Coordinates of C-alpha atoms (C1' of nucleotides) in Angstrom, one line a residue:
Chain A
M593 CA -25.8 10.0 -11.1
A594 CA -23.0 7.8 -11.1
P595 CA -22.5 5.5 -14.6
H596 CA -22.9 2.1 -14.7
P597 CA -20.2 -0.2 -15.9
S598 CA -23.4 -2.5 -17.0
G599 CA -22.4 -2.0 -20.6
A600 CA -18.8 -1.3 -20.1
P601 CA -16.7 -4.1 -22.2
A602 CA -14.1 -4.0 -19.2
V603 CA -14.6 -5.7 -16.1
Q604 CA -16.7 -3.9 -13.1
V605 CA -14.1 -2.5 -11.0
T606 CA -14.2 -4.2 -7.3
H607 CA -12.1 -5.3 -4.8
E608 CA -11.9 -8.7 -6.0
T609 CA -11.0 -8.0 -8.5
K610 CA -8.2 -6.4 -8.1
Q611 CA -6.4 -9.4 -7.5
T612 CA -7.6 -11.4 -10.3
F613 CA -7.1 -8.7 -13.0
Q614 CA -3.9 -10.1 -13.8
G615 CA -4.0 -10.6 -17.8
A616 CA -7.7 -10.4 -18.4
S617 CA -9.1 -9.1 -21.6
D618 CA -5.6 -10.2 -23.4
D619 CA -7.1 -10.9 -26.3
K620 CA -9.5 -8.2 -26.5
V621 CA -6.2 -5.7 -27.1
T622 CA -6.4 -3.7 -30.1
C623 CA -2.9 -2.5 -30.2
V624 CA -1.5 -0.7 -33.3
A625 CA 1.9 -2.2 -34.4
S626 CA 2.8 0.9 -35.9
A627 CA 4.1 2.2 -32.5
P628 CA 7.5 3.9 -32.9
P629 CA 9.9 3.2 -30.5
S630 CA 11.1 6.1 -27.2
P631 CA 13.2 8.0 -29.0
S632 CA 13.8 9.8 -25.8
R633 CA 15.2 5.9 -24.7
V634 CA 16.4 4.7 -27.5
L635 CA 18.8 8.4 -27.3
G636 CA 19.3 8.0 -24.1
N637 CA 20.3 4.6 -24.6
C638 CA 23.0 4.7 -27.4
A639 CA 24.6 7.8 -25.8
E640 CA 25.1 6.5 -22.1
A641 CA 27.1 3.2 -24.3
E642 CA 28.3 5.4 -26.9
A643 CA 29.3 8.3 -24.5
G644 CA 32.1 5.5 -23.6
G645 CA 32.6 6.7 -20.2
C646 CA 34.8 3.4 -19.9
R647 CA 37.2 2.8 -22.2
G648 CA 36.9 -0.2 -24.8
A649 CA 33.4 -0.2 -23.9
S650 CA 32.1 0.5 -27.2
R651 CA 34.0 -2.8 -28.0
K652 CA 32.5 -5.1 -26.0
L653 CA 29.2 -3.4 -27.0
R654 CA 29.5 -4.0 -30.2
A655 CA 30.3 -7.5 -29.3
R656 CA 27.7 -7.8 -27.6
R657 CA 25.0 -6.6 -29.8
G658 CA 26.6 -9.0 -32.6
G659 CA 25.7 -11.6 -30.3
R660 CA 22.7 -10.8 -29.0
S661 CA 20.3 -9.0 -31.6
R662 CA 21.1 -10.3 -34.5
P663 CA 18.8 -9.2 -37.7
K664 CA 15.6 -9.6 -36.6
S665 CA 12.6 -9.8 -39.2
E666 CA 10.4 -6.7 -39.1
L667 CA 7.6 -10.0 -38.1
A668 CA 9.6 -10.5 -35.4
L669 CA 10.5 -7.4 -34.4
S670 CA 6.4 -6.6 -34.9
K671 CA 5.6 -9.2 -33.1
Q672 CA 7.4 -8.0 -29.9
R673 CA 6.3 -4.6 -30.3
R674 CA 2.7 -6.0 -30.3
N675 CA 3.8 -8.1 -27.1
R676 CA 5.5 -5.2 -25.0
R677 CA 2.3 -3.1 -25.9
K678 CA 0.4 -5.5 -25.1
N679 CA 2.0 -6.1 -21.7
A680 CA 2.7 -2.2 -20.6
N681 CA -1.5 -2.2 -21.8
D682 CA -2.1 -4.9 -18.9
R683 CA 0.0 -3.4 -16.5
E684 CA -1.9 -0.3 -17.1
R685 CA -4.7 -1.9 -16.8
N686 CA -4.5 -3.2 -13.5
R687 CA -2.4 0.0 -11.9
M688 CA -5.8 1.8 -12.6
H689 CA -7.8 -0.7 -11.0
N690 CA -5.6 -1.0 -8.3
L691 CA -6.5 3.0 -8.2
N692 CA -9.7 3.0 -8.2
S693 CA -9.8 0.2 -5.6
A694 CA -8.3 2.2 -3.4
L695 CA -10.7 5.0 -4.6
D696 CA -13.7 2.7 -3.3
A697 CA -11.9 1.9 -0.1
L698 CA -11.6 5.5 0.5
R699 CA -15.2 5.7 -0.3
G700 CA -15.5 3.3 2.2
V701 CA -14.1 5.2 5.2
L702 CA -16.1 8.7 4.1
P703 CA -19.6 9.0 6.2
T704 CA -22.8 7.8 4.9
F705 CA -24.2 9.0 1.8
P706 CA -27.2 7.8 0.0
D707 CA -26.9 4.4 -1.3
D708 CA -27.6 5.3 -4.5
A709 CA -25.4 8.2 -5.1
K710 CA -21.7 6.2 -5.4
L711 CA -19.3 9.3 -5.3
T712 CA -17.8 10.3 -8.3
K713 CA -13.7 9.8 -8.0
I714 CA -13.5 14.2 -7.8
E715 CA -16.0 13.7 -5.3
T716 CA -14.7 11.2 -3.5
L717 CA -11.2 12.9 -3.1
R718 CA -12.9 16.2 -2.4
F719 CA -15.7 15.0 0.2
A720 CA -12.2 13.7 1.7
H721 CA -10.6 16.7 1.6
N722 CA -13.0 18.2 3.1
Y723 CA -13.6 15.9 6.2
I724 CA -10.3 15.1 6.7
W725 CA -10.2 19.5 7.5
A726 CA -13.0 19.4 9.7
L727 CA -12.1 16.3 11.8
T728 CA -8.5 18.8 12.6
Q729 CA -10.5 21.4 12.9
T730 CA -12.7 18.9 15.1
L731 CA -9.4 18.4 17.0
R732 CA -8.0 21.5 17.6
I733 CA -11.5 22.8 19.0
A734 CA -11.2 20.4 21.8
D735 CA -7.5 21.1 22.2
H736 CA -8.6 24.4 23.4
S737 CA -11.8 23.2 25.3
L738 CA -9.1 21.3 27.2
Y739 CA -7.5 24.4 28.2
G740 CA -10.5 26.0 29.5
L741 CA -10.2 28.4 26.5
E742 CA -13.6 29.3 24.9
P743 CA -14.5 27.8 21.9
L744 CA -13.9 28.7 18.3
V745 CA -17.1 29.0 17.6
P746 CA -20.3 28.3 18.8
P747 CA -22.0 25.3 18.4
C748 CA -24.6 24.3 16.4
E749 CA -28.1 25.5 17.7
E750 CA -29.8 22.1 16.4
L751 CA -27.5 19.6 17.3
G752 CA -28.6 17.2 19.9
S753 CA -27.0 14.2 21.0
P754 CA -28.3 10.7 21.4
D755 CA -26.2 10.2 23.9
G756 CA -25.6 13.0 25.8
S757 CA -21.9 13.8 24.7
S758 CA -20.8 16.9 24.0
L759 CA -21.5 18.1 21.1
G760 CA -20.1 21.4 21.3
D761 CA -16.7 19.4 19.5
W762 CA -18.9 19.4 16.5
G763 CA -19.1 22.9 16.2
S764 CA -19.9 25.0 13.5
L765 CA -16.7 24.5 10.9
Y766 CA -15.9 26.4 7.5
S767 CA -15.5 24.0 4.4
P768 CA -11.6 25.2 3.5
V769 CA -12.1 24.1 -0.1
S770 CA -15.2 25.0 -2.6
Q771 CA -16.3 22.5 -5.4
A772 CA -12.8 24.3 -7.8
G773 CA -10.5 24.5 -4.5
S774 CA -7.5 23.1 -4.3
L775 CA -7.6 19.4 -3.4
S776 CA -4.0 20.3 -1.7
P777 CA -4.4 19.1 2.2
A778 CA -1.4 20.9 3.0
A779 CA -2.4 24.8 1.7
S780 CA -6.1 23.9 3.7
L781 CA -4.4 22.0 6.8
E782 CA -1.7 24.6 7.4
E783 CA -4.5 28.0 6.7
G784 CA -7.6 26.3 8.4
P785 CA -10.0 29.1 8.9
G786 CA -7.7 31.2 7.9
L787 CA -8.9 31.1 4.2
Q788 CA -11.1 32.9 2.3
A789 CA -14.6 32.2 3.7
P790 CA -16.4 29.7 1.9
A791 CA -20.1 29.6 0.8
S792 CA -21.7 27.9 3.3
P793 CA -20.6 26.6 7.0
V794 CA -21.1 23.4 7.6
C795 CA -22.2 21.8 10.7
L796 CA -21.1 18.3 12.1
R797 CA -21.9 16.4 13.7
P798 CA -20.7 12.9 14.7
G799 CA -22.4 10.1 12.7
A800 CA -24.8 12.9 10.7
L801 CA -22.7 14.5 7.8
A802 CA -24.4 15.1 5.2
F803 CA -21.7 14.4 2.6
S804 CA -22.4 17.2 0.1
D805 CA -21.8 19.4 2.8
F806 CA -17.8 18.3 2.5
L807 CA -18.1 18.5 -1.5
Chain B
dT1186 C1' -28.9 15.3 -28.2
dA1187 C1' -25.2 17.3 -25.4
dG1188 C1' -22.5 16.6 -21.0
dG1189 C1' -20.6 13.7 -17.6
dC1190 C1' -18.3 10.5 -16.4
dC1191 C1' -15.5 6.1 -16.4
dA1192 C1' -12.5 2.3 -18.5
dT1193 C1' -8.9 1.3 -22.1
dC1194 C1' -5.3 2.3 -25.0
dT1195 C1' -1.6 4.3 -26.6
dG1196 C1' 3.5 7.2 -26.5
dG1197 C1' 6.6 9.6 -23.7
dT1198 C1' 8.9 10.6 -19.6
dC1199 C1' 11.7 8.9 -15.5
dC1200 C1' 13.5 5.0 -13.2
dT1201 C1' 15.6 0.9 -11.9
Chain C
dA728 C1' 15.9 -3.9 -21.2
dG729 C1' 11.4 -3.1 -19.0
dG730 C1' 8.2 -1.5 -15.0
dA731 C1' 5.9 2.3 -13.4
dC732 C1' 3.7 6.7 -13.5
dC733 C1' 1.4 10.2 -17.0
dA734 C1' -1.8 13.0 -19.6
dG735 C1' -4.2 12.5 -23.7
dA736 C1' -7.3 10.8 -27.3
dT737 C1' -11.4 8.0 -27.9
dG738 C1' -15.2 5.6 -27.6
dG739 C1' -19.4 4.0 -24.4
dC740 C1' -23.0 4.3 -20.6
dC741 C1' -26.1 7.1 -18.2
dT742 C1' -29.4 10.7 -17.3
dA743 C1' -31.1 15.9 -17.3

DNA sequence: TAGGCCATCTGGTCCT
DNA sequence: AGGACCAGATGGCCTA
């Protein structure tokens, strides 16, 4: 499923590209030079300055402007806009690469999944959300058994621990979110199993988590 | 070929 | 002024 970036024009997103990407593919930028400046920004600055919160500010401002902003040629302005756009593109690219690196790191700490199937971004987020929820439930169950209460849910019947540790902790849990569910951790963690019944129960066991169960 | 996923560009908005 | 963040648009690649 995961599309391979082999043919992608851009650098493959990996952990190492995060640091080295700054300024990469600068010459590749093909921006349109006719991007108008943000009206709000111009307006905001003008309003701020011209509103004249301080007396004599406008005169000072004019003097400053006169000193600094000598009429630039259209060519120079266009060049400046292009340069700003290019820098913004570089930053945006870098920002997205950092975001992807964080997603990769998140994939790295999630339970095993088939090597040939890299989780997509949305799958990673949903997986992580449900996984955290399941771990939270595990802690709750552990707390209950600590105080001598009955287990919240019966353990999965087929569970067997290689080391003989208690597997009741990894009981049958219900994933709070479906594919279209909210990603808000607060929502599910607050409400937990009180949420509407999911499509299918998730049987948990350390080291044997089926990643598809969390999606 | 359609649909999914992704990277990139771009303009707008907010903040420092 | 410039950076960060965001969402929309676009085009490429891959798979069913």
